[in-house]
Amino acid sequence: MMEGAVANSKLSYPPMSTRPLSFAHEPEGACEGSVLSKIAKMGSLFRSAEMTLCQLFLQSEAAYACVSELGELGLVQFRDLNPDVNAFQRKFVNEVRRCDEMERKLRYLEKEIKKDGIPMLDTGENPEAPQPREMIDLEATFEKLENELREVNQNAEALKRNFLELTELKQILRKTQVFFDEHEGGVNPTESMTRALISDDSIARQSTLGPVQLGFPDKQFDPEEYFPCFVAGVILRERIPAFERMLWRACRGNVFLRQAEIETPLEDPSTGDQVYKSVFIIFFQGDQLKTRVKKICEGFRATLYPCPEAPADRREMAMGVMTRIEDLNTVLGQTQDHRHRVLVAAAKNIKNWFVKVRKIKAIYHTLNLFNLDVTQKCLIAECWVPVLDLENIQLALRRGTERSGSSVPPILNRMESQENPPTYNHTNKFTSAFQTLIDAYGMASYREMNPAPYTIITFPFLFGVMFGDMGHGLLMTLFGAWMVLKEKPLAAKKSDNEIWNIFFGGRYIILLMGIFSMYSGLIYNDIFAKSLNIFGSSWRIFNVTKEELKLQHEFTLLPETTKNFLGSSYPIGLDPVWQLSKNKIIFQNSFKMKISIIFGVIHMLFGVVMSLFNHMYFKDKLSIITEFLPKLIFLVFLFLYMVLLMFIKWFMYFANIDEKDLIYGSRCAPSILITFINMVLQKKTPYDPDCLTSDMFAGQQGIQKFLLICAIICIPWMLLAKPVMIMRERRKSQHYSVSHQQMQSATENGDAEQPMHNNTAQPPVAHGGHEEEPLSEIFIHQGIHTIEYVLGSVSHTASYLRLWALSLAHSQLSEVLWMMVMNKGLKVDDWLGGIAIYIIFAVWSVLTVSILVLMEGLSAFLHTLRLHWVEFQSKFYMGAGYGFQPFSFEIILDSASQSKEEN
């Protein structure tokens, strides 16, 4: 039956381009292939993995188990073959509803478990998806637990309601007994009542000679004489004032109210909240007032209780109430114990139950994407899979088939498709954070060069240039190393703190940024605004006496007045003597500014070269000729030439004491920026009258003119070459098609002697997919692209000056913090200095971590991210693809847990 179903189903699908990848036997060279696939996956980090569209035929009995195995593998992205079918009309909608119902019951159990504060056991296990027949057992288990728990809750709520009523009745009997005892003892109740009823029209009069009068005769007041009827009840404490006013107005003052507060709060059985209530007793006369009073009590949701008139009856009722309360306490305790036992038993398995139900639900959601063949015996699916993982997918399908007990193996066919495949990059725990930074800008197009492997080095390096400080870099390195070393226990905690999750996800980025910051700090010789004197200074100041050295703490380091003491430069980084120099900022500004431009031009040039690999892979020769070459020439002939001028100036000009040297002396060294501007403007660079020339080398002016002309030619080259060549190719294609039609018509009419042109011509090869785009749009697109690149080359080069700006700001802020805070404690003498340095060091440490490490680190991180997204990736990265979203249980469970945490 299965073979017939497959045969029939193939009739409704286009023929496959390659042989079917069925696996009735073990693939040959499985071990060797797995090693090669691992090596290929490592290479796929540089370019997204090769994807293929496959068609999958599954027997209906084996489909569930096969999809379960594919979900555990997480390497298959299924396509919806029923886009026009309503979700409620699909084949497995009833199973999905059953899963929703089971999930609802589990959420109810989870809510009750959290309500009681019972810890839910999380063993970290990942149970397999249960078989379809096991769903019935799970449903029965959840139904039993829910019914039992609801029954226990209902019984507990009823017991609590009875307990509340008995407690309120006990308080009524106790409070009213106090009132009647006062009456029998001859005490005027108006002098001892808790609260007198006050009317809005001031019927109660305040006398200067006595207590408040309520309009009764000036004698001992007996409420039973005036009001033989009374009711007693309980009301919420905050409703008492309004309750009193409503009684007075509705009954026109013909009632007498006494109320007393219940000191202990009472539990509301419906909500479980603690509420405060008061006991009241109302005296009145006549059935009409009785009806009004009861309606008012009902409106204010006051609870009325029977209260006997005779003291003996009240005492007897109180004793009965106390006995019933004790019995209820016993029953309530047993009910709570039973509830607790049920919840504890459920808490041990609820995590695994959630995993199982969600896996079942995900499988049936996926099965709803499949099609049924004409025999209704076979399920047909289409999916994107990585080519390198086809062997693993085959093995997973085999396990699913054996697990289901089916004897017919599934069939996996590769298909040809004009649709753009999804982008999938193989990552691990180290590269995933860097890949996330790239994907945040835009998902790479299919098989486009991936910037992530290069970002692993360039990102922390450029960050270190801006954040160059050995001390702050050490703090960052220690924090990153701690997260890396404690990776497994920290990941197992699964914190809900979003900031911590961001830090932990980028732990390898933080570690590398800290290491490169320490390296840059070593080059800058900067550690907490101080220098390390490891090898001793290489400078020596002449013509300075000891007295001047004691009086003057800072000197200007000039090569004309100082000499190298060791005969060579400082071994690594900056000389520590620059920390004591007045012109330190001037020297470091010049040094860091030039370094920033050098790094920026090299970084952008590398991005342009990366575009060549994209064009070569896609065999786009037209883009190589019309885009890559002019871009490279424009960037090299202008900005790389400026970088070469910096190196020439460093190597050829020096600080000389001899005033007769008028060529390579320091005073004759031209400004690189002025030289570059005058090169573009075709002006002569001004120079000192005592110097012979402004040129750095012979023939500089002629070379600069040649470079400028070549760079200018590149602009129309980028602007017009590609559209013009595309236009010529289209004309050739049209001419070829016309000639081909003439040849066919001549052949059909028997006119073999008819002259034909270009009858041996071949159709042109399309370049870059522009064969269908209108020429007007091509011209506009190329014009925008040219203007963006030309202007962007200038702005992007200037943008790399942020390396210099942030490095300078960081070092100056660190120095200010040291001088304004830490240096104050070091100046305190005697024993107070120990206390002062202890306090000031704590303040300095907090400011250092919060401002210089966290805030400055975040600022440098964002600027580094911008340099990669805009200045580097814009040279070759399109980012117009869509990500590979495989059917993976791991992803589904993670997203479910995250949504639960947000709720």
PDB file of C-alpha atoms in Angstrom, residues 468-603:
ATOM      1  CA  GLY A 468      42.874  51.256  26.030  1.00  0.00           C
ATOM      2  CA  ASP A 469      43.626  50.952  29.738  1.00  0.00           C
ATOM      3  CA  MET A 470      45.376  48.002  31.359  1.00  0.00           C
ATOM      4  CA  GLY A 471      43.551  48.418  34.666  1.00  0.00           C
ATOM      5  CA  HIS A 472      40.043  48.759  33.266  1.00  0.00           C
ATOM      6  CA  GLY A 473      40.779  46.050  30.699  1.00  0.00           C
ATOM      7  CA  LEU A 474      41.908  43.751  33.511  1.00  0.00           C
ATOM      8  CA  LEU A 475      38.592  44.249  35.335  1.00  0.00           C
ATOM      9  CA  MET A 476      36.692  43.422  32.169  1.00  0.00           C
ATOM     10  CA  THR A 477      38.906  40.411  31.476  1.00  0.00           C
ATOM     11  CA  LEU A 478      38.387  39.012  34.977  1.00  0.00           C
ATOM     12  CA  PHE A 479      34.625  39.429  34.673  1.00  0.00           C
ATOM     13  CA  GLY A 480      34.541  37.727  31.279  1.00  0.00           C
ATOM     14  CA  ALA A 481      36.885  34.936  32.410  1.00  0.00           C
ATOM     15  CA  TRP A 482      34.716  34.287  35.465  1.00  0.00           C
ATOM     16  CA  MET A 483      31.610  33.893  33.289  1.00  0.00           C
ATOM     17  CA  VAL A 484      33.475  31.594  30.894  1.00  0.00           C
ATOM     18  CA  LEU A 485      34.944  29.386  33.645  1.00  0.00           C
ATOM     19  CA  LYS A 486      31.624  29.198  35.523  1.00  0.00           C
ATOM     20  CA  GLU A 487      29.674  28.749  32.308  1.00  0.00           C
ATOM     21  CA  LYS A 488      27.755  25.572  33.125  1.00  0.00           C
ATOM     22  CA  PRO A 489      26.562  26.440  36.673  1.00  0.00           C
ATOM     23  CA  LEU A 490      25.643  29.980  35.609  1.00  0.00           C
ATOM     24  CA  ALA A 491      23.697  28.713  32.600  1.00  0.00           C
ATOM     25  CA  ALA A 492      21.850  26.201  34.779  1.00  0.00           C
ATOM     26  CA  LYS A 493      20.475  28.965  37.023  1.00  0.00           C
ATOM     27  CA  LYS A 494      18.393  30.466  34.177  1.00  0.00           C
ATOM     28  CA  SER A 495      18.110  33.963  35.589  1.00  0.00           C
ATOM     29  CA  ASP A 496      15.154  36.190  34.686  1.00  0.00           C
ATOM     30  CA  ASN A 497      17.335  39.324  34.727  1.00  0.00           C
ATOM     31  CA  GLU A 498      17.531  40.565  31.155  1.00  0.00           C
ATOM     32  CA  ILE A 499      20.716  42.601  31.669  1.00  0.00           C
ATOM     33  CA  TRP A 500      22.510  39.620  33.184  1.00  0.00           C
ATOM     34  CA  ASN A 501      21.385  37.400  30.297  1.00  0.00           C
ATOM     35  CA  ILE A 502      22.840  39.900  27.818  1.00  0.00           C
ATOM     36  CA  PHE A 503      26.174  39.946  29.664  1.00  0.00           C
ATOM     37  CA  PHE A 504      26.265  36.175  29.949  1.00  0.00           C
ATOM     38  CA  GLY A 505      25.360  35.665  26.292  1.00  0.00           C
ATOM     39  CA  GLY A 506      28.263  37.913  25.273  1.00  0.00           C
ATOM     40  CA  ARG A 507      30.769  36.490  27.764  1.00  0.00           C
ATOM     41  CA  TYR A 508      33.317  35.606  25.086  1.00  0.00           C
ATOM     42  CA  ILE A 509      32.987  39.062  23.543  1.00  0.00           C
ATOM     43  CA  ILE A 510      33.601  40.654  26.954  1.00  0.00           C
ATOM     44  CA  LEU A 511      36.617  38.409  27.535  1.00  0.00           C
ATOM     45  CA  LEU A 512      38.205  39.313  24.193  1.00  0.00           C
ATOM     46  CA  MET A 513      37.405  43.006  24.610  1.00  0.00           C
ATOM     47  CA  GLY A 514      39.131  42.968  27.988  1.00  0.00           C
ATOM     48  CA  ILE A 515      42.221  41.208  26.591  1.00  0.00           C
ATOM     49  CA  PHE A 516      42.550  43.624  23.677  1.00  0.00           C
ATOM     50  CA  SER A 517      41.980  46.569  26.026  1.00  0.00           C
ATOM     51  CA  MET A 518      44.885  45.358  28.150  1.00  0.00           C
ATOM     52  CA  TYR A 519      47.045  45.113  25.026  1.00  0.00           C
ATOM     53  CA  SER A 520      46.108  48.635  23.909  1.00  0.00           C
ATOM     54  CA  GLY A 521      46.665  49.882  27.464  1.00  0.00           C
ATOM     55  CA  LEU A 522      50.146  48.364  27.324  1.00  0.00           C
ATOM     56  CA  ILE A 523      50.831  50.212  24.063  1.00  0.00           C
ATOM     57  CA  TYR A 524      49.471  53.474  25.525  1.00  0.00           C
ATOM     58  CA  ASN A 525      51.289  52.677  28.805  1.00  0.00           C
ATOM     59  CA  ASP A 526      48.131  53.609  30.693  1.00  0.00           C
ATOM     60  CA  ILE A 527      46.867  51.836  33.814  1.00  0.00           C
ATOM     61  CA  PHE A 528      44.306  53.707  35.941  1.00  0.00           C
ATOM     62  CA  ALA A 529      45.701  57.038  34.587  1.00  0.00           C
ATOM     63  CA  LYS A 530      49.235  56.023  35.569  1.00  0.00           C
ATOM     64  CA  SER A 531      52.184  54.545  33.683  1.00  0.00           C
ATOM     65  CA  LEU A 532      54.274  51.427  34.178  1.00  0.00           C
ATOM     66  CA  ASN A 533      58.013  52.029  34.306  1.00  0.00           C
ATOM     67  CA  ILE A 534      59.059  48.504  33.378  1.00  0.00           C
ATOM     68  CA  PHE A 535      62.212  49.144  31.338  1.00  0.00           C
ATOM     69  CA  GLY A 536      63.111  52.586  32.607  1.00  0.00           C
ATOM     70  CA  SER A 537      62.723  55.798  30.646  1.00  0.00           C
ATOM     71  CA  SER A 538      64.666  56.297  27.422  1.00  0.00           C
ATOM     72  CA  TRP A 539      64.627  60.105  27.773  1.00  0.00           C
ATOM     73  CA  ARG A 540      67.196  62.344  29.358  1.00  0.00           C
ATOM     74  CA  ILE A 541      66.708  66.056  29.968  1.00  0.00           C
ATOM     75  CA  PHE A 542      69.803  68.186  29.582  1.00  0.00           C
ATOM     76  CA  ASN A 543      70.623  71.634  30.939  1.00  0.00           C
ATOM     77  CA  VAL A 544      68.467  71.175  34.030  1.00  0.00           C
ATOM     78  CA  THR A 545      69.910  71.593  37.497  1.00  0.00           C
ATOM     79  CA  LYS A 546      68.797  69.637  40.539  1.00  0.00           C
ATOM     80  CA  GLU A 547      67.225  72.760  42.034  1.00  0.00           C
ATOM     81  CA  GLU A 548      65.115  73.271  38.905  1.00  0.00           C
ATOM     82  CA  LEU A 549      64.161  69.609  38.936  1.00  0.00           C
ATOM     83  CA  LYS A 550      62.894  69.895  42.518  1.00  0.00           C
ATOM     84  CA  LEU A 551      60.916  73.049  41.830  1.00  0.00           C
ATOM     85  CA  GLN A 552      59.449  71.980  38.501  1.00  0.00           C
ATOM     86  CA  HIS A 553      57.348  68.813  38.376  1.00  0.00           C
ATOM     87  CA  GLU A 554      56.523  68.849  34.654  1.00  0.00           C
ATOM     88  CA  PHE A 555      58.737  69.356  31.608  1.00  0.00           C
ATOM     89  CA  THR A 556      58.033  69.694  27.928  1.00  0.00           C
ATOM     90  CA  LEU A 557      59.652  66.821  26.072  1.00  0.00           C
ATOM     91  CA  LEU A 558      61.213  68.187  22.892  1.00  0.00           C
ATOM     92  CA  PRO A 559      63.709  66.225  20.836  1.00  0.00           C
ATOM     93  CA  GLU A 560      65.726  69.400  20.359  1.00  0.00           C
ATOM     94  CA  THR A 561      66.388  69.784  24.106  1.00  0.00           C
ATOM     95  CA  THR A 562      66.305  66.119  25.188  1.00  0.00           C
ATOM     96  CA  LYS A 563      68.198  63.078  24.007  1.00  0.00           C
ATOM     97  CA  ASN A 564      67.635  59.374  23.980  1.00  0.00           C
ATOM     98  CA  PHE A 565      69.440  57.957  27.002  1.00  0.00           C
ATOM     99  CA  LEU A 566      69.534  54.303  26.016  1.00  0.00           C
ATOM    100  CA  GLY A 567      70.343  54.913  22.389  1.00  0.00           C
ATOM    101  CA  SER A 568      67.064  53.313  21.252  1.00  0.00           C
ATOM    102  CA  SER A 569      63.334  53.776  21.650  1.00  0.00           C
ATOM    103  CA  TYR A 570      61.273  52.359  24.495  1.00  0.00           C
ATOM    104  CA  PRO A 571      60.937  48.566  23.967  1.00  0.00           C
ATOM    105  CA  ILE A 572      57.136  48.447  23.794  1.00  0.00           C
ATOM    106  CA  GLY A 573      54.502  51.145  23.901  1.00  0.00           C
ATOM    107  CA  LEU A 574      54.945  54.716  25.070  1.00  0.00           C
ATOM    108  CA  ASP A 575      57.745  55.853  27.319  1.00  0.00           C
ATOM    109  CA  PRO A 576      56.491  56.335  30.920  1.00  0.00           C
ATOM    110  CA  VAL A 577      58.087  59.780  31.025  1.00  0.00           C
ATOM    111  CA  TRP A 578      55.257  61.086  28.837  1.00  0.00           C
ATOM    112  CA  GLN A 579      53.000  60.827  31.906  1.00  0.00           C
ATOM    113  CA  LEU A 580      54.981  63.717  33.442  1.00  0.00           C
ATOM    114  CA  SER A 581      55.170  65.776  30.275  1.00  0.00           C
ATOM    115  CA  LYS A 582      53.296  68.981  29.624  1.00  0.00           C
ATOM    116  CA  ASN A 583      52.861  68.189  25.947  1.00  0.00           C
ATOM    117  CA  LYS A 584      51.550  64.663  26.587  1.00  0.00           C
ATOM    118  CA  ILE A 585      48.102  65.391  25.162  1.00  0.00           C
ATOM    119  CA  ILE A 586      49.558  67.078  22.071  1.00  0.00           C
ATOM    120  CA  PHE A 587      51.796  64.104  21.360  1.00  0.00           C
ATOM    121  CA  GLN A 588      49.101  61.485  22.055  1.00  0.00           C
ATOM    122  CA  ASN A 589      46.532  63.380  19.968  1.00  0.00           C
ATOM    123  CA  SER A 590      48.798  63.310  16.929  1.00  0.00           C
ATOM    124  CA  PHE A 591      49.740  59.691  17.504  1.00  0.00           C
ATOM    125  CA  LYS A 592      46.204  58.361  18.099  1.00  0.00           C
ATOM    126  CA  MET A 593      44.672  60.425  15.313  1.00  0.00           C
ATOM    127  CA  LYS A 594      47.034  59.010  12.699  1.00  0.00           C
ATOM    128  CA  ILE A 595      46.652  55.493  14.063  1.00  0.00           C
ATOM    129  CA  SER A 596      42.852  55.830  13.799  1.00  0.00           C
ATOM    130  CA  ILE A 597      43.050  56.833  10.132  1.00  0.00           C
ATOM    131  CA  ILE A 598      45.462  53.991   9.364  1.00  0.00           C
ATOM    132  CA  PHE A 599      43.236  51.389  11.002  1.00  0.00           C
ATOM    133  CA  GLY A 600      40.149  52.855   9.342  1.00  0.00           C
ATOM    134  CA  VAL A 601      41.553  52.783   5.801  1.00  0.00           C
ATOM    135  CA  ILE A 602      42.845  49.225   6.243  1.00  0.00           C
ATOM    136  CA  HIS A 603      39.484  48.118   7.650  1.00  0.00           C
TER     137      HIS A 603
END
